[in-house]
Amino acid sequence: MPKDEYQSRDFRIVGTRPVRPDGIDKVTGKARYGADMTAPGMLWGAILRSPHAHARIKSIDTSAAEAMKGVKAVITRADFTYQPESASLADVLDNCMAGEKARYDGHAVAAVAATSKSIARAALKAIKVDYGVLPHVTDVDEAMKPDAPVIEAGRVQENVPEGYSENVTGRSQYGHGDPEAGFEKADLVIERHFTTAATHQGYIEPNACLAQLGADGQGEIWVCTQGHYMVRNTCAGVLGLDAGMLRVTASEIGGGFGGKTHVWMEPTALVLSRKAGKPVKLVLSRDEVFRATGPTASSSIDVKIGMKKDGSITGATATYRLQAGAYPGSIAFLSAMCGFAPYDLKHVRTEGYEVMTNRPKAAAYRAPGAPMAAYPVESVIDELCQKLDLDPLETRLKNAAREGTKASYGPTYPAIGLEATLKAAQSHPHWIAPLGENQGRGVACGFWFNFGGDTCVSLMVNPDGTVSLSEGNPDIGGSRASMSMMAAEELGVDLDQVRTVIADTASLGQNEVTDGSRVTFAVGLATIKAARHAIQIMKERAAMTWGIDPEAVDWRDGAAHPAGPNAGKFPPMTIKEIAAIASNTGGPIAGHHEVTAEGAGVSFATHMVDTETDPETGQVKVLRYTVFQDAGKAVHPDYVEGQFQGGAAQGIGWAINEEYIYGEDGRLQNPGFLDYRIPVASDLPMIEPVILEIPNPGHPYGVRGVGETSIVPPLAAIANAVSRSSNVRLTSLPMSPPKVLAAMKGT
Amino acid sequence: MSQIHVITTINGDETEFLCEAQETLLDVLRDHLDLTGSKEGCGTGDCGACSVIVDGRLVCACLMLAGEAEGRSVETIEGMADGDDLHPLQQKFLEMAALQCGVCTPGILVATKNLLERNPNPTEEEVRYWLAGNLCRCTGYDKIIRAVMDTAADMRGAA
């Protein structure tokens, strides 16, 4: 077996719960986030946004704003002089600053840089925009109709069937077998229509950057992002700059959940800076975050599942229609891949439709596409169990995918953990705990792919033998701790001998954004291999010192040892001793690893929830919640648990409260935390995390990503609990009190 | 634009600043005094990331005009530790992993410090309702609530 594949071992540091290295700065207020940086001579940026859902921009008069004292630059689309060739970059540009028309309420149409925030705000009011208002559409089903207002013509891919509006830009299909033949064999077939609302990632830190761009094309950006390499590449592509001339540094990041895997206003800050000749700080308001950064897609879904009396699923189909917002999207295909991924099915077919609407461009949100994919599937399976009088956990176990199952989206699974999560759920005290009046218990399963991708890590052995680790992925949930732990584990040194930093874009090669639950897996893999590289060099240095063959040196407990009696009798050389003489044995010691990581290892979870429905108000209260998820190997269990709990909480919000509400005028009605209510502390119970560890064969320590799967099951788990407590099957999210009450009263 | 001259006390130090009439206490803390530990998550008093204590009362710094700080005593996250000595809540939040991204953490620490000064023995429900004005999107609050309850027990034991 090659050494980089999974090998069972006893860990010294991995699996323990040390205090995170960035902790003290974060509890004392010293940690610097996107909006916390300043620069000499810095200006304040601000963005003017369209009040219309869809409008032609006839003219923009900036003269009055430009004449104001303290205003140093006013820009419109005309100041973005470079037109990118690629359609996706052209979309980013148009989303950052509207061209011919504003495509949604909140679309940027102009921006200013001024010597103070108040002057910048006043200058926005002095800009006159002449709009020609156009018909709009914000609903996904309406947008698909042939007579719907078209957001942008000419973007339809060849695979889209006829009969739809040009807003339907893409279609995807997955599956195998013959579902119609499968339905014939079923004892009961249920087909239902579902809808889910658009929800926002709701990171507490609004998007912010500090940018500087000179006339020579050299620039710097300080930004809160999930991927500063992505920011660099995208800004360079949008503005026609050389990527190597832009140096991007990632600030501490105050949450992202996918919403900071995109560029929303960084090019605007750069163009303002270039025009004003000074650094520009641009910080979005919460209103702007809601209106103009991407929420996830709303959806309209049809699901049909056939089941035998013994619980076996005989056939399954699903059609997912996801609103992509103002530009062609790519999330529905993920829904179509994820919907039936937990099950071993002979006959399954799914399709996904990407639909443009007059809404902000939909963005990734924690396991993008998967929560709305699982919600209808897990709801219908539950309803089948109710009507066939079957146990919902046993039925899922009966159909569960396992090693060797051909997934509905194509591949054949290696070792996976779905069965383990279901069995853990069956044997947990939660499953048999008594329920009271108006209370119900729901379960649901969830799946996420997990990603790998481009990754670079450098590991420097300093002259004193301490270790500096540089990685290129913003630390969004404790990953510096995990990387230090894996490096220390591999090197055989104490954890306090390793410090991990997030390097800027000039210091490492390309790194994919912090997404797809990839960091602990992929950056961890690269960290382990960079450590092995450094160990190889240190073994060579020891061999040189001892005058023996490097192959005759072993590395253990942070030191080089002669491999056996034949290698010679030498006392071990510690990392400190080897580092101290590095200048005399060949120079500074550093290991590094660059990889496009594969073998991420898919992730499964089962959630169990108890809810109580108030029969008078329809309010759903979550009483007890347990998450069972496979982590492969939990490097730092505290932060694995934190991912389980945080994803569940977001899913609870999606299920019960959260919703983008658009008016007839196409404007967002609730762009603030008062009216867009994310779960608060008093809404939630404790959320019990149960970590299963089914090693990922593709990682040396067996690690799988854990960040996203936890948001997938809650939507259906809660719908299933509500169904069992109130005897109503809700098919539209969120399950807000008026909807629940209406369903209970049969109106 | 004429500016307002304010003399106030911040984390025990007498502090003078000039501000515009419409500037909030949060604007001044962050933009004029470099006390960026208080965060602006919403600017409308909904998220609690800018929580500070003014004359013993927990307030959102984004909802208070800077001019109103005249003659008052303001405590921010930067004043919570005593030099190198972390407040027991800060220490417990580290030990119990009660933070992920950390951007809500200053506000939550300031708010819970104020809670424990008023009520050294809160129930879980009291902690949850006291923190209902402090949004956290990462943790699901579980580890935060446990850390607060644990700290309260420790501080009662030490008192």
CSV table of C-alpha atoms in Angstrom, one decimal, chain A residues 180-551:
chain,number,residue,atom,x,y,z
A,180,GLU,CA,-41.6,3.6,-14.6
A,181,ALA,CA,-41.1,-0.1,-14.5
A,182,GLY,CA,-40.0,0.3,-10.9
A,183,PHE,CA,-43.2,2.1,-10.0
A,184,GLU,CA,-45.2,-0.8,-11.4
A,185,LYS,CA,-43.7,-3.1,-8.8
A,186,ALA,CA,-44.5,-0.8,-5.9
A,187,ASP,CA,-47.3,-1.4,-3.4
A,188,LEU,CA,-47.6,2.4,-2.9
A,189,VAL,CA,-46.4,5.3,-5.0
A,190,ILE,CA,-46.5,8.8,-3.7
A,191,GLU,CA,-45.9,11.9,-5.9
A,192,ARG,CA,-45.8,15.3,-4.4
A,193,HIS,CA,-44.8,18.9,-5.3
A,194,PHE,CA,-42.6,20.8,-2.9
A,195,THR,CA,-41.2,24.4,-2.7
A,196,THR,CA,-38.4,25.8,-0.7
A,197,ALA,CA,-37.6,29.5,-0.1
A,198,ALA,CA,-34.4,31.3,-0.8
A,199,THR,CA,-32.3,31.6,2.3
A,200,HIS,CA,-29.2,33.6,3.0
A,201,GLN,CA,-26.0,32.2,4.4
A,202,GLY,CA,-26.4,34.9,7.1
A,203,TYR,CA,-22.7,35.3,8.0
A,204,ILE,CA,-22.5,37.8,10.8
A,205,GLU,CA,-19.6,39.7,9.2
A,206,PRO,CA,-20.8,41.7,6.2
A,207,ASN,CA,-18.5,41.5,3.1
A,208,ALA,CA,-15.7,44.0,3.4
A,209,CYS,CA,-12.4,44.8,1.7
A,210,LEU,CA,-9.6,47.4,1.6
A,211,ALA,CA,-8.2,47.7,-1.9
A,212,GLN,CA,-5.4,49.6,-3.6
A,213,LEU,CA,-4.7,49.6,-7.4
A,214,GLY,CA,-2.0,51.7,-9.0
A,215,ALA,CA,-1.8,53.0,-12.6
A,216,ASP,CA,1.0,50.4,-13.1
A,217,GLY,CA,-1.5,47.6,-12.6
A,218,GLN,CA,0.0,46.5,-9.3
A,219,GLY,CA,-2.5,46.2,-6.5
A,220,GLU,CA,-3.3,44.8,-3.1
A,221,ILE,CA,-6.5,43.6,-1.5
A,222,TRP,CA,-7.3,42.9,2.2
A,223,VAL,CA,-10.6,41.0,2.2
A,224,CYS,CA,-12.8,38.7,4.1
A,225,THR,CA,-13.3,35.8,1.7
A,226,GLN,CA,-13.3,32.0,1.6
A,227,GLY,CA,-10.7,32.2,-1.1
A,228,HIS,CA,-8.2,35.0,-1.7
A,229,TYR,CA,-6.8,33.2,-4.7
A,230,MET,CA,-10.3,33.2,-6.2
A,231,VAL,CA,-10.5,36.9,-5.4
A,232,ARG,CA,-7.2,37.5,-7.1
A,233,ASN,CA,-8.0,35.5,-10.2
A,234,THR,CA,-11.5,36.9,-10.6
A,235,CYS,CA,-10.5,40.5,-10.1
A,236,ALA,CA,-7.6,40.1,-12.5
A,237,GLY,CA,-10.0,38.5,-15.0
A,238,VAL,CA,-12.7,41.0,-14.7
A,239,LEU,CA,-10.4,44.1,-14.9
A,240,GLY,CA,-7.9,42.7,-17.4
A,241,LEU,CA,-5.0,42.7,-14.9
A,242,ASP,CA,-2.2,40.2,-14.5
A,243,ALA,CA,-3.0,38.0,-11.6
A,244,GLY,CA,0.6,38.1,-10.4
A,245,MET,CA,0.4,41.9,-10.0
A,246,LEU,CA,-2.4,41.5,-7.5
A,247,ARG,CA,-1.5,40.5,-4.0
A,248,VAL,CA,-4.5,39.4,-1.9
A,249,THR,CA,-4.4,38.8,1.8
A,250,ALA,CA,-7.3,37.1,3.5
A,251,SER,CA,-8.5,38.7,6.7
A,252,GLU,CA,-10.0,36.7,9.6
A,253,ILE,CA,-13.4,35.8,8.2
A,254,GLY,CA,-16.6,36.3,10.1
A,255,GLY,CA,-18.6,33.4,8.6
A,256,GLY,CA,-19.1,32.5,5.0
A,257,PHE,CA,-21.0,29.3,4.5
A,258,GLY,CA,-20.4,29.5,0.8
A,259,GLY,CA,-21.5,33.1,0.5
A,260,LYS,CA,-17.9,34.3,0.5
A,261,THR,CA,-16.8,32.0,-2.3
A,262,HIS,CA,-17.7,34.7,-4.9
A,263,VAL,CA,-16.7,38.2,-5.8
A,264,TRP,CA,-19.3,40.8,-5.1
A,265,MET,CA,-17.6,44.2,-4.9
A,266,GLU,CA,-13.8,43.8,-4.8
A,267,PRO,CA,-13.4,44.9,-8.4
A,268,THR,CA,-15.4,48.0,-7.6
A,269,ALA,CA,-13.1,48.9,-4.8
A,270,LEU,CA,-10.1,48.4,-7.1
A,271,VAL,CA,-11.5,50.7,-9.8
A,272,LEU,CA,-12.4,53.3,-7.2
A,273,SER,CA,-8.9,53.1,-5.9
A,274,ARG,CA,-7.3,53.4,-9.4
A,275,LYS,CA,-9.5,56.4,-10.2
A,276,ALA,CA,-8.9,58.2,-6.8
A,277,GLY,CA,-5.2,57.2,-6.5
A,278,LYS,CA,-5.7,56.1,-2.9
A,279,PRO,CA,-6.7,53.0,-1.0
A,280,VAL,CA,-10.4,52.4,-0.7
A,281,LYS,CA,-12.3,50.6,2.0
A,282,LEU,CA,-15.6,49.1,1.0
A,283,VAL,CA,-17.9,47.6,3.6
A,284,LEU,CA,-21.4,46.4,2.8
A,285,SER,CA,-24.3,47.1,5.0
A,286,ARG,CA,-26.5,44.3,6.1
A,287,ASP,CA,-29.2,45.6,3.8
A,288,GLU,CA,-26.7,45.3,0.9
A,289,VAL,CA,-25.6,41.8,2.0
A,290,PHE,CA,-29.2,40.6,1.8
A,291,ARG,CA,-30.1,42.4,-1.4
A,292,ALA,CA,-26.9,42.0,-3.4
A,293,THR,CA,-24.9,39.1,-2.3
A,294,GLY,CA,-26.1,35.7,-3.3
A,295,PRO,CA,-28.6,33.7,-1.2
A,296,THR,CA,-29.1,30.1,-2.1
A,297,ALA,CA,-31.7,29.3,-4.7
A,298,SER,CA,-35.4,29.0,-4.0
A,299,SER,CA,-36.8,25.8,-5.6
A,300,SER,CA,-39.8,24.1,-7.0
A,301,ILE,CA,-39.6,20.3,-7.0
A,302,ASP,CA,-41.6,17.2,-8.0
A,303,VAL,CA,-40.7,13.9,-6.4
A,304,LYS,CA,-42.2,10.5,-7.0
A,305,ILE,CA,-41.2,7.3,-5.0
A,306,GLY,CA,-42.6,3.8,-5.1
A,307,MET,CA,-42.2,1.4,-2.2
A,308,LYS,CA,-43.1,-2.2,-1.4
A,309,LYS,CA,-44.9,-3.2,1.8
A,310,ASP,CA,-41.5,-4.4,3.1
A,311,GLY,CA,-40.0,-1.0,2.7
A,312,SER,CA,-37.9,-1.5,-0.3
A,313,ILE,CA,-37.9,1.4,-2.8
A,314,THR,CA,-38.8,0.2,-6.3
A,315,GLY,CA,-38.4,3.4,-8.3
A,316,ALA,CA,-37.8,7.1,-7.8
A,317,THR,CA,-37.8,10.3,-9.8
A,318,ALA,CA,-37.3,13.9,-9.0
A,319,THR,CA,-37.4,17.2,-10.9
A,320,TYR,CA,-35.6,20.1,-9.4
A,321,ARG,CA,-36.2,23.7,-10.6
A,322,LEU,CA,-33.8,26.1,-8.9
A,323,GLN,CA,-33.8,29.9,-9.3
A,324,ALA,CA,-30.3,31.0,-10.2
A,325,GLY,CA,-31.0,34.7,-9.9
A,326,ALA,CA,-29.9,37.3,-12.4
A,327,TYR,CA,-27.3,35.3,-14.2
A,328,PRO,CA,-27.1,31.7,-15.5
A,329,GLY,CA,-26.7,29.4,-12.6
A,330,SER,CA,-25.3,26.0,-11.7
A,331,ILE,CA,-26.9,24.6,-8.6
A,332,ALA,CA,-29.8,22.5,-9.8
A,333,PHE,CA,-27.4,20.0,-11.2
A,334,LEU,CA,-26.1,19.4,-7.7
A,335,SER,CA,-29.6,18.9,-6.4
A,336,ALA,CA,-30.2,16.4,-9.2
A,337,MET,CA,-27.0,14.5,-8.1
A,338,CYS,CA,-27.6,14.6,-4.4
A,339,GLY,CA,-31.3,13.8,-4.1
A,340,PHE,CA,-31.2,10.0,-4.0
A,341,ALA,CA,-27.5,9.7,-3.2
A,342,PRO,CA,-28.1,8.0,0.2
A,343,TYR,CA,-30.0,5.1,-1.4
A,344,ASP,CA,-29.2,1.9,-3.3
A,345,LEU,CA,-31.8,2.1,-6.1
A,346,LYS,CA,-32.2,0.0,-9.2
A,347,HIS,CA,-34.5,2.5,-10.9
A,348,VAL,CA,-33.8,6.2,-10.4
A,349,ARG,CA,-33.9,9.3,-12.5
A,350,THR,CA,-33.4,13.0,-11.6
A,351,GLU,CA,-33.3,16.2,-13.6
A,352,GLY,CA,-32.4,19.7,-12.7
A,353,TYR,CA,-33.3,23.0,-14.3
A,354,GLU,CA,-31.3,26.2,-13.9
A,355,VAL,CA,-33.7,29.2,-14.0
A,356,MET,CA,-32.8,32.9,-14.2
A,357,THR,CA,-35.0,35.4,-12.3
A,358,ASN,CA,-34.8,39.0,-11.2
A,359,ARG,CA,-33.1,38.2,-8.0
A,360,PRO,CA,-29.5,38.5,-6.8
A,361,LYS,CA,-27.3,35.8,-8.4
A,362,ALA,CA,-27.7,32.7,-6.3
A,363,ALA,CA,-24.6,31.6,-4.5
A,364,ALA,CA,-23.3,28.5,-2.8
A,365,TYR,CA,-24.7,27.9,0.7
A,366,ARG,CA,-23.3,25.0,2.7
A,367,ALA,CA,-23.7,21.8,0.6
A,368,PRO,CA,-25.3,23.9,-2.3
A,369,GLY,CA,-28.3,22.2,-3.8
A,370,ALA,CA,-28.3,19.3,-1.3
A,371,PRO,CA,-30.7,20.5,1.4
A,372,MET,CA,-33.5,21.2,-1.1
A,373,ALA,CA,-32.7,17.9,-2.8
A,374,ALA,CA,-33.0,15.8,0.3
A,375,TYR,CA,-36.0,17.6,1.7
A,376,PRO,CA,-38.7,16.3,-0.7
A,377,VAL,CA,-37.1,12.9,-1.0
A,378,GLU,CA,-36.8,12.3,2.8
A,379,SER,CA,-40.4,13.7,3.2
A,380,VAL,CA,-41.9,11.3,0.7
A,381,ILE,CA,-40.0,8.3,2.1
A,382,ASP,CA,-41.3,9.3,5.5
A,383,GLU,CA,-44.9,9.6,4.2
A,384,LEU,CA,-44.5,6.1,2.6
A,385,CYS,CA,-43.3,4.8,6.0
A,386,GLN,CA,-46.3,6.3,7.7
A,387,LYS,CA,-48.8,4.9,5.2
A,388,LEU,CA,-47.2,1.5,5.0
A,389,ASP,CA,-46.7,1.4,8.8
A,390,LEU,CA,-43.0,1.0,8.5
A,391,ASP,CA,-40.2,2.1,10.9
A,392,PRO,CA,-38.4,5.1,9.3
A,393,LEU,CA,-34.9,4.2,10.4
A,394,GLU,CA,-35.3,0.5,9.5
A,395,THR,CA,-36.7,1.5,6.1
A,396,ARG,CA,-33.8,3.8,5.4
A,397,LEU,CA,-31.3,1.0,6.5
A,398,LYS,CA,-33.1,-1.4,4.2
A,399,ASN,CA,-32.4,0.9,1.2
A,400,ALA,CA,-29.2,2.5,2.4
A,401,ALA,CA,-26.2,2.8,0.0
A,402,ARG,CA,-23.1,1.0,1.2
A,403,GLU,CA,-19.7,0.1,-0.2
A,404,GLY,CA,-20.2,-1.1,-3.8
A,405,THR,CA,-23.5,0.7,-4.3
A,406,LYS,CA,-23.8,2.5,-7.7
A,407,ALA,CA,-24.8,6.0,-6.7
A,408,SER,CA,-27.8,7.6,-8.4
A,409,TYR,CA,-25.3,10.2,-9.8
A,410,GLY,CA,-22.9,7.7,-11.3
A,411,PRO,CA,-20.0,6.5,-9.2
A,412,THR,CA,-19.7,3.4,-7.2
A,413,TYR,CA,-19.1,4.1,-3.5
A,414,PRO,CA,-16.0,2.9,-1.6
A,415,ALA,CA,-16.4,2.5,2.2
A,416,ILE,CA,-19.1,4.9,3.4
A,417,GLY,CA,-20.8,5.7,6.7
A,418,LEU,CA,-24.5,6.0,6.1
A,419,GLU,CA,-25.4,2.6,7.7
A,420,ALA,CA,-23.2,3.5,10.7
A,421,THR,CA,-25.1,6.7,11.3
A,422,LEU,CA,-28.5,4.9,11.0
A,423,LYS,CA,-27.5,2.2,13.4
A,424,ALA,CA,-26.1,4.8,15.8
A,425,ALA,CA,-29.5,6.5,15.6
A,426,GLN,CA,-31.4,3.3,16.3
A,427,SER,CA,-29.4,2.6,19.5
A,428,HIS,CA,-29.4,6.2,20.8
A,429,PRO,CA,-31.6,6.9,23.9
A,430,HIS,CA,-33.2,9.8,21.9
A,431,TRP,CA,-34.9,7.2,19.6
A,432,ILE,CA,-37.0,5.7,22.4
A,433,ALA,CA,-37.4,8.7,24.7
A,434,PRO,CA,-41.1,9.4,25.5
A,435,LEU,CA,-43.0,12.2,23.6
A,436,GLY,CA,-45.7,14.5,25.0
A,437,GLU,CA,-48.8,16.0,23.5
A,438,ASN,CA,-48.4,17.8,20.2
A,439,GLN,CA,-44.9,16.4,20.0
A,440,GLY,CA,-43.4,14.4,17.2
A,441,ARG,CA,-40.1,12.8,16.3
A,442,GLY,CA,-38.6,13.0,12.8
A,443,VAL,CA,-35.6,11.5,11.1
A,444,ALA,CA,-33.9,12.2,7.8
A,445,CYS,CA,-30.6,11.4,6.1
A,446,GLY,CA,-28.3,13.6,4.1
A,447,PHE,CA,-25.4,13.4,1.7
A,448,TRP,CA,-22.7,15.7,0.5
A,449,PHE,CA,-19.9,14.9,-2.0
A,450,ASN,CA,-17.0,16.7,-0.3
A,451,PHE,CA,-14.3,18.2,-2.5
A,452,GLY,CA,-10.6,18.2,-2.8
A,453,GLY,CA,-9.0,20.5,-5.4
A,454,ASP,CA,-5.9,22.6,-5.9
A,455,THR,CA,-3.9,22.9,-2.7
A,456,CYS,CA,-0.4,24.1,-1.8
A,457,VAL,CA,1.3,23.9,1.6
A,458,SER,CA,4.8,24.9,2.7
A,459,LEU,CA,6.3,23.7,6.0
A,460,MET,CA,9.4,25.5,7.2
A,461,VAL,CA,11.7,24.1,9.8
A,462,ASN,CA,13.1,27.2,11.5
A,463,PRO,CA,16.7,27.4,12.8
A,464,ASP,CA,15.5,26.7,16.3
A,465,GLY,CA,13.6,23.6,15.2
A,466,THR,CA,10.2,25.1,15.5
A,467,VAL,CA,7.9,24.7,12.5
A,468,SER,CA,6.0,27.4,10.5
A,469,LEU,CA,3.3,26.1,8.3
A,470,SER,CA,1.8,28.2,5.5
A,471,GLU,CA,-1.5,27.3,3.9
A,472,GLY,CA,-3.6,29.2,1.4
A,473,ASN,CA,-7.2,28.6,2.7
A,474,PRO,CA,-8.9,31.1,5.0
A,475,ASP,CA,-9.6,29.5,8.4
A,476,ILE,CA,-13.4,29.6,8.8
A,477,GLY,CA,-13.9,27.1,11.6
A,478,GLY,CA,-10.7,26.2,13.3
A,479,SER,CA,-8.6,24.8,10.4
A,480,ARG,CA,-5.3,26.3,11.6
A,481,ALA,CA,-5.7,24.2,14.7
A,482,SER,CA,-6.3,21.1,12.6
A,483,MET,CA,-3.3,21.8,10.3
A,484,SER,CA,-1.0,22.4,13.2
A,485,MET,CA,-2.2,19.1,14.8
A,486,MET,CA,-1.7,17.1,11.7
A,487,ALA,CA,1.8,18.6,11.1
A,488,ALA,CA,2.8,18.0,14.7
A,489,GLU,CA,1.4,14.4,14.5
A,490,GLU,CA,3.4,13.6,11.4
A,491,LEU,CA,6.6,15.3,12.5
A,492,GLY,CA,6.5,13.7,16.0
A,493,VAL,CA,6.8,17.1,17.7
A,494,ASP,CA,4.7,18.9,20.4
A,495,LEU,CA,1.8,20.9,19.1
A,496,ASP,CA,3.2,24.1,20.5
A,497,GLN,CA,6.2,23.8,18.2
A,498,VAL,CA,4.0,24.4,15.1
A,499,ARG,CA,2.4,27.6,14.1
A,500,THR,CA,0.1,27.7,11.0
A,501,VAL,CA,-0.6,30.9,9.1
A,502,ILE,CA,-2.8,31.7,6.1
A,503,ALA,CA,-0.4,32.9,3.5
A,504,ASP,CA,-1.2,35.6,0.9
A,505,THR,CA,-1.5,34.9,-2.8
A,506,ALA,CA,2.2,35.8,-3.4
A,507,SER,CA,3.5,33.2,-1.0
A,508,LEU,CA,2.0,29.9,-2.3
A,509,GLY,CA,0.7,28.4,-5.5
A,510,GLN,CA,-2.9,28.3,-6.4
A,511,ASN,CA,-5.4,27.2,-3.7
A,512,GLU,CA,-9.1,26.4,-4.4
A,513,VAL,CA,-11.5,28.3,-2.1
A,514,THR,CA,-12.4,27.1,1.3
A,515,ASP,CA,-15.5,25.2,0.1
A,516,GLY,CA,-16.8,21.7,-0.4
A,517,SER,CA,-15.7,20.8,3.1
A,518,ARG,CA,-12.3,20.4,1.5
A,519,VAL,CA,-9.9,22.0,3.9
A,520,THR,CA,-9.3,19.5,6.6
A,521,PHE,CA,-9.2,16.8,3.9
A,522,ALA,CA,-7.2,18.4,1.2
A,523,VAL,CA,-5.0,20.9,3.1
A,524,GLY,CA,-4.6,18.3,5.7
A,525,LEU,CA,-3.4,15.8,3.1
A,526,ALA,CA,-0.9,18.4,1.7
A,527,THR,CA,0.2,19.3,5.2
A,528,ILE,CA,1.0,15.6,6.0
A,529,LYS,CA,2.8,15.3,2.7
A,530,ALA,CA,4.8,18.5,3.2
A,531,ALA,CA,5.8,17.2,6.6
A,532,ARG,CA,6.9,13.9,5.1
A,533,HIS,CA,8.9,15.9,2.5
A,534,ALA,CA,10.6,17.8,5.4
A,535,ILE,CA,11.2,14.5,7.2
A,536,GLN,CA,12.9,13.1,4.1
A,537,ILE,CA,15.2,16.1,4.0
A,538,MET,CA,16.0,15.8,7.7
A,539,LYS,CA,16.7,12.1,7.3
A,540,GLU,CA,19.2,13.0,4.6
A,541,ARG,CA,20.8,15.6,6.8
A,542,ALA,CA,21.2,13.1,9.6
A,543,ALA,CA,22.5,10.5,7.2
A,544,MET,CA,25.1,12.9,6.0
A,545,THR,CA,26.2,13.8,9.5
A,546,TRP,CA,26.5,10.1,10.4
A,547,GLY,CA,28.0,9.1,7.1
A,548,ILE,CA,25.4,6.5,6.3
A,549,ASP,CA,22.8,5.9,3.6
A,550,PRO,CA,19.6,8.0,4.0
A,551,GLU,CA,17.6,4.8,3.5
